[in-house]
Coordinates of C-alpha atoms in Angstrom, one line a residue:
Chain A
M1 CA -11.3 16.5 37.4
Y2 CA -10.6 18.0 33.8
R3 CA -7.7 19.1 33.9
K4 CA -6.4 15.2 35.5
K5 CA -8.3 13.9 33.3
E6 CA -6.6 16.3 30.4
W7 CA -3.2 14.7 32.0
T8 CA -3.8 11.3 31.6
A9 CA -5.0 11.6 28.3
I10 CA -1.3 13.1 27.5
L11 CA 0.9 10.3 29.4
F12 CA -1.5 7.9 28.1
S13 CA -1.0 9.0 24.0
F14 CA 2.3 10.5 24.6
P15 CA 4.7 7.8 23.9
A16 CA 2.5 6.7 20.7
L17 CA 2.6 10.5 19.4
A18 CA 6.3 11.1 20.8
I19 CA 7.2 8.4 17.8
A20 CA 5.6 9.2 15.4
F21 CA 6.0 13.4 15.6
L22 CA 9.7 12.1 16.0
I23 CA 9.6 9.2 12.8
L24 CA 7.5 12.3 10.9
V25 CA 7.6 15.3 11.6
V26 CA 11.2 16.5 12.6
P27 CA 13.5 15.0 9.1
V28 CA 10.6 16.6 6.9
F29 CA 11.8 20.3 8.8
Y30 CA 15.6 18.3 8.5
S31 CA 15.2 17.9 5.0
L32 CA 13.5 21.2 4.6
G33 CA 16.9 22.4 6.0
L34 CA 18.9 19.9 4.0
S35 CA 17.1 21.2 0.7
F36 CA 19.4 24.5 0.9
Y37 CA 22.7 22.4 1.4
N38 CA 24.6 21.4 -1.8
W39 CA 25.9 17.6 -0.2
D40 CA 26.8 14.7 -3.1
M41 CA 27.4 12.4 -0.6
V42 CA 29.9 10.4 -3.0
R43 CA 33.2 10.2 -0.5
P44 CA 32.2 9.0 2.6
N45 CA 33.1 12.6 5.2
S46 CA 32.3 15.5 1.8
A47 CA 31.3 18.6 2.6
R48 CA 28.0 20.3 2.7
T49 CA 28.1 23.9 1.4
F50 CA 24.9 26.0 1.9
I51 CA 24.0 27.1 -0.8
G52 CA 20.5 28.6 -1.1
L53 CA 17.6 28.2 -3.1
D54 CA 19.8 27.0 -6.4
N55 CA 18.5 23.5 -6.1
Y56 CA 14.9 24.8 -6.1
V57 CA 16.6 27.1 -8.9
E58 CA 18.0 24.0 -10.7
L59 CA 15.3 22.2 -10.3
F60 CA 12.9 24.1 -12.0
T61 CA 15.0 26.2 -14.6
Q62 CA 18.3 23.5 -15.6
D63 CA 16.9 20.4 -14.4
T64 CA 15.9 19.0 -17.9
Q65 CA 14.1 15.9 -16.6
F66 CA 11.8 17.5 -13.8
P67 CA 9.2 19.0 -16.5
R68 CA 9.0 15.2 -17.2
V69 CA 8.8 13.9 -13.8
L70 CA 6.5 15.9 -13.1
Q71 CA 3.8 15.6 -15.5
N72 CA 4.6 11.7 -15.4
T73 CA 3.4 11.9 -11.6
I74 CA -0.1 13.6 -12.0
L75 CA -0.1 11.7 -15.4
F76 CA -0.3 8.2 -13.5
L77 CA -2.4 9.3 -11.0
I78 CA -5.2 10.4 -13.2
A79 CA -4.9 7.8 -14.6
I80 CA -4.5 4.5 -11.7
V81 CA -7.5 6.7 -10.4
T82 CA -9.3 6.6 -13.2
V83 CA -9.5 2.9 -14.2
E84 CA -9.1 2.0 -10.4
F85 CA -12.4 3.4 -9.9
L86 CA -14.2 2.3 -12.4
L87 CA -13.6 -1.1 -12.2
G88 CA -13.2 -1.0 -8.5
F89 CA -17.0 0.5 -9.0
A90 CA -18.2 -2.2 -11.7
E91 CA -16.7 -5.0 -9.8
A92 CA -18.4 -3.7 -6.0
L93 CA -21.6 -3.6 -7.6
L94 CA -20.5 -7.8 -9.3
I95 CA -19.8 -9.0 -5.5
F96 CA -23.2 -7.0 -3.6
H97 CA -25.7 -8.3 -6.8
S98 CA -23.8 -11.5 -6.0
R99 CA -23.9 -14.1 -2.7
I100 CA -21.5 -15.8 -3.9
G101 CA -19.2 -12.8 -4.5
R102 CA -19.4 -11.9 -1.3
G103 CA -18.9 -15.2 -0.2
F104 CA -15.5 -15.2 -1.6
I105 CA -14.7 -12.2 -0.8
V106 CA -11.0 -13.1 0.1
L107 CA -10.0 -14.6 -3.0
F108 CA -11.6 -11.3 -4.5
L109 CA -8.4 -8.9 -2.1
L110 CA -5.4 -11.5 -2.4
P111 CA -3.8 -9.2 -4.7
A112 CA -4.3 -5.8 -2.5
M113 CA -2.3 -8.7 0.6
I114 CA 1.1 -9.4 -0.9
A115 CA 4.4 -7.0 -1.2
P116 CA 4.2 -4.6 -4.5
S117 CA 7.6 -5.9 -5.1
V118 CA 6.2 -9.6 -6.0
A119 CA 3.4 -8.1 -8.0
A120 CA 5.6 -6.3 -10.4
A121 CA 8.0 -9.8 -10.6
S122 CA 4.4 -11.6 -11.4
F123 CA 4.2 -9.5 -14.0
D124 CA 8.0 -8.9 -15.3
F125 CA 7.8 -12.3 -16.3
L126 CA 4.8 -12.8 -17.6
L127 CA 4.4 -9.3 -19.8
N128 CA 8.3 -10.9 -21.5
E129 CA 8.4 -8.8 -24.7
S130 CA 10.4 -12.2 -26.8
L131 CA 9.6 -14.7 -24.6
G132 CA 6.1 -13.9 -21.7
P133 CA 3.2 -16.2 -22.5
V134 CA 1.3 -12.7 -22.8
N135 CA 2.5 -11.8 -25.9
W136 CA 3.0 -15.8 -27.2
I137 CA -0.7 -15.6 -26.8
I138 CA -1.7 -11.8 -28.7
E139 CA 0.9 -13.1 -31.0
S140 CA -1.0 -16.7 -31.4
L141 CA -4.0 -14.2 -31.6
G142 CA -2.6 -12.4 -35.2
F143 CA -1.5 -9.5 -34.0
S144 CA 1.9 -8.6 -33.1
A145 CA 4.1 -8.8 -30.2
V146 CA 3.1 -5.7 -27.3
P147 CA 6.4 -4.0 -26.8
W148 CA 5.2 -4.0 -22.8
L149 CA 8.0 -2.6 -21.3
S150 CA 10.8 -0.9 -24.1
D151 CA 7.4 1.2 -25.9
N152 CA 7.4 5.5 -23.6
T153 CA 3.5 5.1 -23.7
V154 CA 3.0 1.6 -23.6
A155 CA 5.7 1.0 -20.2
F156 CA 3.4 4.0 -18.9
I157 CA 0.1 1.7 -19.1
T158 CA 2.3 -1.6 -18.3
I159 CA 3.1 0.6 -14.7
V160 CA -0.6 2.2 -14.5
I161 CA -2.3 -2.3 -15.4
V162 CA 0.3 -3.5 -12.4
D163 CA -1.3 -1.1 -10.1
A164 CA -4.2 -1.6 -11.3
W165 CA -4.1 -5.7 -10.8
Q166 CA -2.5 -4.8 -7.4
W167 CA -5.0 -2.0 -5.7
T168 CA -8.6 -1.9 -7.8
P169 CA -9.5 -4.8 -5.2
Y170 CA -8.9 -1.7 -2.6
M171 CA -11.1 0.5 -4.0
M172 CA -14.0 -2.7 -4.9
M173 CA -13.1 -3.1 -0.8
V174 CA -14.0 0.2 0.2
L175 CA -16.8 1.0 -2.4
L176 CA -18.3 -2.4 -1.4
A177 CA -19.1 -1.8 2.0
G178 CA -20.4 2.3 1.3
L179 CA -23.0 0.0 -1.6
Q180 CA -24.0 -2.6 2.0
G181 CA -24.3 0.8 4.1
I182 CA -27.4 2.1 1.6
S183 CA -30.2 0.8 3.5
P184 CA -32.2 -1.5 1.1
E185 CA -36.0 0.2 1.7
L186 CA -34.1 2.5 -0.9
F187 CA -33.7 0.3 -3.1
E188 CA -36.8 -1.7 -2.8
A189 CA -39.2 2.0 -3.4
A190 CA -37.4 2.7 -6.7
S191 CA -38.0 -0.7 -7.7
V192 CA -41.7 0.1 -6.3
D193 CA -42.0 3.1 -8.1
G194 CA -40.8 1.4 -11.2
A195 CA -37.2 2.7 -11.7
S196 CA -35.3 1.3 -14.0
A197 CA -31.8 -0.4 -12.9
F198 CA -29.7 2.9 -14.6
R199 CA -32.6 5.8 -13.2
T200 CA -32.0 3.7 -10.0
F201 CA -27.9 3.4 -10.3
T202 CA -28.1 7.1 -10.9
R203 CA -31.0 8.5 -8.7
V204 CA -30.4 6.7 -5.8
T205 CA -26.6 4.5 -4.6
L206 CA -24.8 7.2 -6.4
P207 CA -26.1 10.4 -4.7
L208 CA -25.5 7.8 -1.9
M209 CA -22.6 7.1 -2.2
R210 CA -20.8 10.6 -2.9
P211 CA -19.0 11.1 0.5
I212 CA -17.7 7.3 0.4
I213 CA -16.5 7.9 -3.4
L214 CA -14.3 10.5 -2.5
M215 CA -13.2 9.4 0.1
A216 CA -11.8 6.6 -2.0
I217 CA -10.3 7.9 -4.4
L218 CA -8.7 10.5 -2.4
L219 CA -7.7 7.3 -0.4
R220 CA -6.2 5.8 -3.4
S221 CA -4.6 8.8 -4.2
V222 CA -2.4 9.3 -1.7
G223 CA -1.1 5.4 -2.2
I224 CA -0.4 6.2 -5.6
T225 CA 1.6 9.4 -5.2
K226 CA 4.1 6.6 -3.6
L227 CA 4.5 4.1 -6.0
F228 CA 7.8 3.1 -6.7
E229 CA 8.4 -1.1 -6.8
P230 CA 6.2 -1.8 -10.3
I231 CA 9.1 1.7 -11.1
T232 CA 11.9 0.5 -9.8
L233 CA 11.3 -3.6 -10.6
L234 CA 9.8 -3.6 -14.2
T235 CA 10.8 0.1 -16.2
Y236 CA 13.7 1.3 -13.7
G237 CA 11.7 5.0 -14.6
G238 CA 12.6 4.0 -18.5
P239 CA 11.8 3.5 -22.0
G240 CA 14.5 7.6 -21.2
N241 CA 12.2 9.1 -18.4
S242 CA 9.0 8.4 -19.8
T243 CA 7.9 6.2 -16.3
T244 CA 10.1 8.4 -13.3
N245 CA 7.9 9.2 -11.1
A246 CA 8.7 12.1 -8.5
A247 CA 9.3 9.2 -5.8
F248 CA 11.3 7.5 -8.4
Y249 CA 13.2 10.5 -9.4
A250 CA 14.2 11.5 -5.7
Y251 CA 14.8 8.3 -4.7
L252 CA 17.5 7.8 -7.7
N253 CA 18.7 10.8 -6.8
G254 CA 19.2 10.8 -3.3
F255 CA 20.6 7.1 -2.8
R256 CA 21.9 6.5 -6.1
F257 CA 23.5 9.9 -7.3
F258 CA 23.5 11.0 -3.7
R259 CA 22.7 14.1 -4.5
I260 CA 21.4 14.4 -0.6
G261 CA 20.4 17.8 -1.3
Y262 CA 18.9 17.5 -4.3
A263 CA 16.7 15.2 -3.1
A264 CA 15.6 16.8 -0.7
A265 CA 14.1 19.8 -2.8
I266 CA 12.7 17.2 -4.9
G267 CA 10.4 15.1 -1.6
M268 CA 10.0 19.6 -0.3
V269 CA 8.6 19.8 -4.3
M270 CA 6.3 16.5 -3.6
L271 CA 5.0 17.4 -0.3
A272 CA 3.8 21.2 -1.8
I273 CA 2.0 19.2 -4.4
F274 CA 0.7 16.9 -2.6
S275 CA -0.9 19.7 0.3
V276 CA -2.6 20.3 -2.0
L277 CA -4.3 17.1 -1.7
I278 CA -4.3 17.1 1.8
V279 CA -6.7 20.2 1.8
A280 CA -8.3 18.9 -0.8
F281 CA -9.1 15.9 1.9
Y282 CA -9.3 17.8 4.5
K283 CA -11.8 20.2 2.6
I284 CA -14.3 17.3 2.1
M285 CA -13.9 15.4 5.5
K286 CA -15.1 18.9 7.2
Q287 CA -17.4 19.3 4.3
E288 CA -19.6 15.5 5.3
G289 CA -19.3 16.3 8.8
R290 CA -16.6 14.3 10.1
A291 CA -14.3 16.2 11.2
Chain B
M1 CA -40.0 -7.3 -12.9
S2 CA -41.4 -7.1 -16.1
L3 CA -38.9 -8.3 -17.9
P4 CA -38.9 -11.3 -19.9
K5 CA -37.8 -14.8 -18.3
T6 CA -35.3 -15.6 -20.1
T7 CA -33.5 -12.0 -20.5
R8 CA -33.1 -12.5 -16.4
V9 CA -31.6 -15.5 -17.0
L10 CA -29.1 -13.6 -19.6
T11 CA -28.5 -11.0 -17.1
V12 CA -27.8 -13.6 -14.1
L13 CA -25.4 -15.2 -16.0
F14 CA -23.3 -12.0 -17.7
R15 CA -23.3 -11.2 -14.2
Y16 CA -21.2 -13.9 -12.9
F17 CA -18.8 -14.2 -16.5
L18 CA -17.8 -10.6 -15.2
L19 CA -17.3 -12.2 -11.5
G20 CA -15.3 -15.2 -13.2
L21 CA -13.3 -12.7 -15.7
F22 CA -12.9 -10.5 -12.5
L23 CA -11.2 -13.3 -10.6
L24 CA -9.8 -14.9 -13.5
I25 CA -6.9 -11.9 -13.7
T26 CA -7.2 -12.0 -10.0
F27 CA -5.9 -15.3 -10.5
V28 CA -3.7 -15.9 -13.2
P29 CA -0.1 -13.4 -11.9
L30 CA -0.4 -15.7 -8.8
V31 CA -0.6 -18.7 -10.4
W32 CA 1.5 -18.2 -13.2
L33 CA 4.3 -17.1 -10.2
G34 CA 3.0 -20.3 -7.7
L35 CA 3.7 -23.1 -11.0
S36 CA 7.0 -21.1 -12.1
A37 CA 8.8 -22.0 -8.7
F38 CA 8.1 -25.7 -9.9
K39 CA 9.8 -25.5 -13.5
E40 CA 12.4 -26.0 -15.5
N41 CA 15.0 -23.4 -16.8
S42 CA 14.0 -24.0 -20.1
E43 CA 10.1 -24.6 -19.8
Q44 CA 9.8 -21.1 -17.7
Y45 CA 10.1 -18.7 -21.3
A46 CA 9.1 -21.7 -23.6
R47 CA 6.7 -21.7 -26.7
P48 CA 3.9 -22.6 -26.5
P49 CA 4.1 -21.4 -23.1
V50 CA 4.2 -24.7 -20.6
F51 CA 1.9 -24.4 -18.2
L52 CA 2.2 -27.4 -16.1
P53 CA 6.1 -28.2 -15.1
S54 CA 7.0 -31.7 -15.7
N55 CA 9.2 -32.3 -12.7
P56 CA 9.0 -30.3 -10.3
Q57 CA 11.1 -32.0 -8.3
V58 CA 13.3 -28.9 -9.7
F59 CA 11.8 -26.6 -6.9
V60 CA 14.4 -28.0 -4.4
E61 CA 17.0 -27.8 -7.2
T62 CA 16.3 -24.4 -7.6
L63 CA 16.1 -23.7 -4.0
S64 CA 19.8 -24.3 -3.5
L65 CA 20.8 -21.8 -6.3
V66 CA 18.4 -19.4 -4.5
D67 CA 20.2 -19.9 -1.1
E68 CA 23.5 -19.7 -3.3
R69 CA 23.1 -16.0 -3.7
S70 CA 21.2 -14.6 -1.2
P71 CA 23.4 -12.9 1.6
V72 CA 22.0 -14.8 4.2
S73 CA 20.4 -17.9 4.4
L74 CA 16.0 -18.3 3.8
L75 CA 15.5 -18.9 7.3
R76 CA 17.1 -16.3 8.4
L77 CA 15.4 -14.0 5.8
L78 CA 12.4 -14.7 6.9
A79 CA 13.1 -14.4 10.6
N80 CA 14.0 -11.1 9.3
S81 CA 10.5 -10.7 8.3
T82 CA 9.2 -12.2 10.9
V83 CA 10.8 -10.1 14.0
I84 CA 10.6 -6.7 12.3
A85 CA 6.9 -7.2 11.6
G86 CA 6.1 -8.6 14.2
G87 CA 8.0 -6.3 16.6
T88 CA 6.7 -3.4 15.5
T89 CA 3.0 -4.6 15.4
V90 CA 3.1 -5.4 18.9
L91 CA 4.6 -2.1 19.6
S92 CA 2.4 0.3 17.4
I93 CA -0.9 -2.2 19.2
A94 CA 0.4 -1.7 22.5
L95 CA 1.3 2.2 22.2
G96 CA -1.9 3.0 19.9
L97 CA -4.5 1.7 21.7
P98 CA -3.9 3.9 25.3
A99 CA -3.4 6.5 22.4
A100 CA -6.3 6.0 20.6
Y101 CA -8.4 5.7 24.2
A102 CA -7.2 8.9 25.2
I103 CA -8.1 10.7 22.1
T104 CA -11.4 9.2 22.0
R105 CA -12.2 9.1 25.5
I106 CA -10.6 11.2 27.9
S107 CA -9.6 13.9 26.2
T108 CA -11.5 16.7 24.5
L109 CA -7.7 18.6 23.7
L110 CA -6.3 15.6 21.4
K111 CA -9.8 15.5 19.6
G112 CA -8.3 16.6 16.3
I113 CA -4.7 14.8 16.8
P114 CA -6.0 11.6 14.8
L115 CA -7.0 13.7 11.6
I116 CA -3.7 15.5 11.3
L117 CA -2.2 11.9 12.2
L118 CA -4.6 10.6 9.0
C119 CA -3.0 13.6 6.3
F120 CA 1.1 12.3 7.7
R121 CA 0.2 10.0 4.8
L122 CA 1.0 12.5 2.5
I123 CA 4.8 13.0 3.2
P124 CA 7.0 11.8 1.1
E125 CA 8.6 8.5 2.1
I126 CA 12.2 10.4 0.9
L127 CA 11.8 13.4 3.3
I128 CA 11.8 11.1 6.1
L129 CA 14.5 8.6 4.4
L130 CA 17.4 11.4 4.0
P131 CA 17.8 12.6 7.5
Y132 CA 16.9 8.9 8.8
S133 CA 18.6 6.8 6.9
V134 CA 22.0 9.9 8.3
V135 CA 21.3 9.4 12.0
V136 CA 21.1 5.5 11.4
R137 CA 24.7 5.4 9.7
N138 CA 25.9 7.5 12.9
L139 CA 24.3 6.1 15.4
G140 CA 25.7 2.8 13.6
L141 CA 22.2 1.2 13.5
L142 CA 22.8 0.6 9.5
D143 CA 21.0 -3.3 8.8
T144 CA 19.8 -3.6 12.4
H145 CA 16.5 -4.7 13.0
I146 CA 16.0 -1.8 15.2
A147 CA 16.3 0.3 13.0
L148 CA 13.6 -0.4 10.5
I149 CA 11.3 -1.4 13.6
V150 CA 11.6 2.7 15.0
V151 CA 10.7 3.5 10.7
Y152 CA 7.6 1.3 11.0
L153 CA 6.6 2.6 13.5
G154 CA 6.6 6.0 12.7
I155 CA 4.3 5.0 9.8
A156 CA 1.9 2.0 11.3
I157 CA 1.1 4.4 14.9
P158 CA -0.7 7.2 13.4
Y159 CA -2.2 4.5 11.0
S160 CA -3.0 2.1 13.7
I161 CA -4.6 5.3 16.2
W162 CA -6.8 6.0 13.0
T163 CA -8.4 3.1 13.2
I164 CA -8.4 1.6 17.0
Q165 CA -10.1 5.2 18.0
G166 CA -12.8 3.9 15.3
F167 CA -13.5 0.8 17.0
V168 CA -12.8 2.5 20.9
R169 CA -15.4 4.3 20.0
E170 CA -18.3 1.3 19.3
I171 CA -17.8 0.3 22.8
P172 CA -20.7 1.9 25.1
E173 CA -19.8 4.0 27.4
E174 CA -22.7 3.1 29.7
I175 CA -20.4 0.1 30.5
E176 CA -17.1 2.9 31.4
Q177 CA -19.4 4.5 33.2
A178 CA -20.3 1.9 35.3
A179 CA -16.8 0.4 35.5
M180 CA -15.9 3.9 36.7
I181 CA -18.6 3.7 39.6
D182 CA -17.1 0.8 41.0
G183 CA -13.6 2.4 41.1
C184 CA -11.9 1.6 38.3
S185 CA -9.1 3.5 37.1
R186 CA -8.4 4.5 33.8
L187 CA -5.7 2.2 33.4
Q188 CA -7.4 -1.2 35.0
M189 CA -10.3 0.2 32.6
L190 CA -8.2 0.3 29.5
R191 CA -6.7 -3.6 30.6
R192 CA -10.7 -4.8 32.0
I193 CA -12.1 -3.0 29.4
V194 CA -11.5 -1.1 26.3
F195 CA -8.5 -4.0 25.4
P196 CA -10.7 -6.6 25.7
L197 CA -13.8 -5.1 23.9
A198 CA -11.8 -3.5 21.5
A199 CA -9.9 -6.6 20.2
P200 CA -10.8 -7.7 17.3
G201 CA -10.5 -4.6 15.9
L202 CA -7.0 -4.4 17.0
V203 CA -6.6 -7.8 15.6
A204 CA -7.8 -6.4 11.9
T205 CA -6.0 -3.2 12.7
G206 CA -2.8 -5.6 13.4
L207 CA -2.8 -7.8 10.6
F208 CA -2.5 -4.7 8.6
N209 CA 0.8 -2.8 10.3
F210 CA 1.9 -7.0 10.1
L211 CA 1.3 -6.8 5.9
F212 CA 2.7 -3.2 5.5
C213 CA 5.5 -4.0 7.5
W214 CA 5.9 -7.3 6.1
N215 CA 5.8 -5.9 2.3
E216 CA 7.4 -2.8 2.9
F217 CA 10.4 -2.7 -0.5
L218 CA 12.4 0.8 0.1
F219 CA 13.5 1.5 3.7
A220 CA 14.2 -1.8 4.3
L221 CA 16.3 -1.5 0.4
I222 CA 18.2 1.8 1.6
L223 CA 18.2 0.6 5.5
T224 CA 19.7 -2.9 5.2
R225 CA 21.9 -5.0 3.6
D226 CA 22.9 -9.1 4.6
T227 CA 22.1 -9.2 8.0
A228 CA 19.0 -7.7 8.8
V229 CA 17.5 -7.6 4.9
T230 CA 14.0 -8.4 4.9
I231 CA 12.5 -10.0 1.8
P232 CA 10.9 -7.5 -0.4
P233 CA 14.0 -5.6 -1.2
M234 CA 15.5 -10.0 -1.9
M235 CA 13.0 -9.4 -5.8
L236 CA 15.8 -7.2 -6.9
L237 CA 18.7 -9.2 -6.4
F238 CA 16.2 -11.9 -8.0
M239 CA 14.7 -10.1 -10.9
P240 CA 15.7 -11.9 -14.1
R241 CA 16.8 -8.3 -15.7
T242 CA 19.7 -7.7 -12.6
L243 CA 20.4 -11.9 -12.8
R244 CA 23.9 -12.3 -15.0
V245 CA 23.0 -13.8 -18.7
G246 CA 22.9 -17.8 -17.7
M247 CA 22.1 -17.4 -14.8
M248 CA 18.6 -16.3 -15.6
N249 CA 16.7 -17.7 -13.8
I250 CA 12.8 -17.1 -12.9
G251 CA 12.1 -20.5 -10.8
T252 CA 14.4 -18.6 -8.1
A253 CA 12.5 -15.1 -8.5
A254 CA 9.7 -17.6 -8.4
I255 CA 10.8 -18.5 -4.4
V256 CA 11.4 -15.9 -3.1
A257 CA 8.6 -14.2 -4.7
G258 CA 7.0 -17.0 -3.1
L259 CA 8.5 -17.1 0.3
S260 CA 7.2 -13.2 0.9
A261 CA 3.4 -13.9 -0.9
I262 CA 2.4 -17.0 1.0
P263 CA 2.8 -16.3 4.3
A264 CA 0.7 -12.8 3.9
I265 CA -1.9 -15.2 1.5
L266 CA -1.8 -17.2 4.6
L267 CA -2.3 -15.3 7.3
T268 CA -5.4 -13.0 5.5
I269 CA -7.5 -15.8 4.8
F270 CA -6.9 -17.2 8.5
L271 CA -7.6 -13.8 9.6
Q272 CA -10.5 -13.2 6.6
R273 CA -13.3 -12.3 9.2
Y274 CA -11.7 -9.0 11.1
L275 CA -9.9 -8.2 7.4
V276 CA -13.1 -6.1 5.4
R277 CA -13.5 -4.4 8.7
G278 CA -10.1 -3.3 9.0
L279 CA -9.7 -2.8 5.6
T280 CA -12.7 0.0 5.1
Y281 CA -12.8 1.5 8.4
G282 CA -11.1 4.6 8.0
A283 CA -13.0 5.1 4.9
I284 CA -16.0 4.8 6.2
K285 CA -16.5 5.8 9.9
G286 CA -13.9 8.2 11.5

């Protein structure tokens, strides 16, 4: 009986798991192999040569851009998660306390539903430095035009803004669901005991939301490691390499310079770094008793 | 409660002010984009900015410009996106439901699978794309719908199993036991009991799978050229920076953006009652 059940289960899940395995797992190992080769596919039939760890050695010792790329990747992660979490939480609290807000929640969610390339395009129009409407407003208020895309630091912030515009709603939604999961009696009890709104928030809301907050942050972090469209469409990694993250750098090497082996090595380094995230993710899930 | 009435009224007003501000920031880029599609070229970057288009009929002219510059007709573009996103959605649900059902209700052996699948989301796209594009090229499948559908399936299926298992878990086990006693086979159970009861969850999952494929940029950029190209990579072609000077026309970019955004927005609004659950499921339960 037990055996038969397991066989049925395997039969039912085989097609789905086989596809996931073939499309996600097999290519990672293939890429691992590629990362030990020098394969510059500039010409169609160019040969690949085994070079051992040379790609990795080049990445960490000779590539003058890579340290900056890694730094950008981590900084984007920290900056974007922080901004989206704070804004998302504020938005979630506002909507939680307003019936009208909850009725129209879908309107707040629309940015997360459209293509990131579309979001990037609309910001490109708004933020055009000499002709765009945003700088016109800023200038008519008496300030100088903001170099949205041409200054290293500002361009970095622009990418953060575009991503925050698009994905803060997602953060808000997850946190709002968490807020709605808290039993209303707890808020009533706190209110009866004369707790101030601030104390209720720090002593009731925050502790109860802990698992959800961690999940929201981890889920968004996974998304941010894939940040790509705003960079490609708005800054193309620049000025210089000030907005190049690992995903974009791997794309440039693999599909613009056709350095297949090198791009694979970048991807493997990304995977290694993001695996730290996986472990954190898994540990937290286990801790919260959901694994 | 001890607060004076005016303070409370002010707090509420302040809340609505902040909520309105959030809504304003949400909508300005979308509305600006929409209006840009109807503006004359001279109005796009006018100073002071022109908010309302003076001659909306120019839209037709801009539309023909888009058609001229696009490697495929706009209808074809829409059809490509629809076929690829629709195909992936249907297949991912059709394959994901039995798998999710088997994992949650039949097997004890496979219990750990969904969490492993969720971790797959951390794999950088480049590691999939490098080998996949080589294989696709060697098979002569570059620029075909099937090449995109297969790779999207690989990404959509793990997500589907993860969310559907949550919906399957909500089905009372008593119903299944009763059906079992009546001599229902596992396959019949899946078709007659699990499928209808999990249907709202499947709609939510399907909506997200559809939007993921509809909005996906990188795989489409690498794996398609013109026959099977979808809308998002088209944005690259129509961005002002990639247009030659003199051809700069934001209207064309706005039209392509609208072509992508409008169906996504309509679908979202149409299916909004399924949306909230689907969006948060992975985070809340599991």
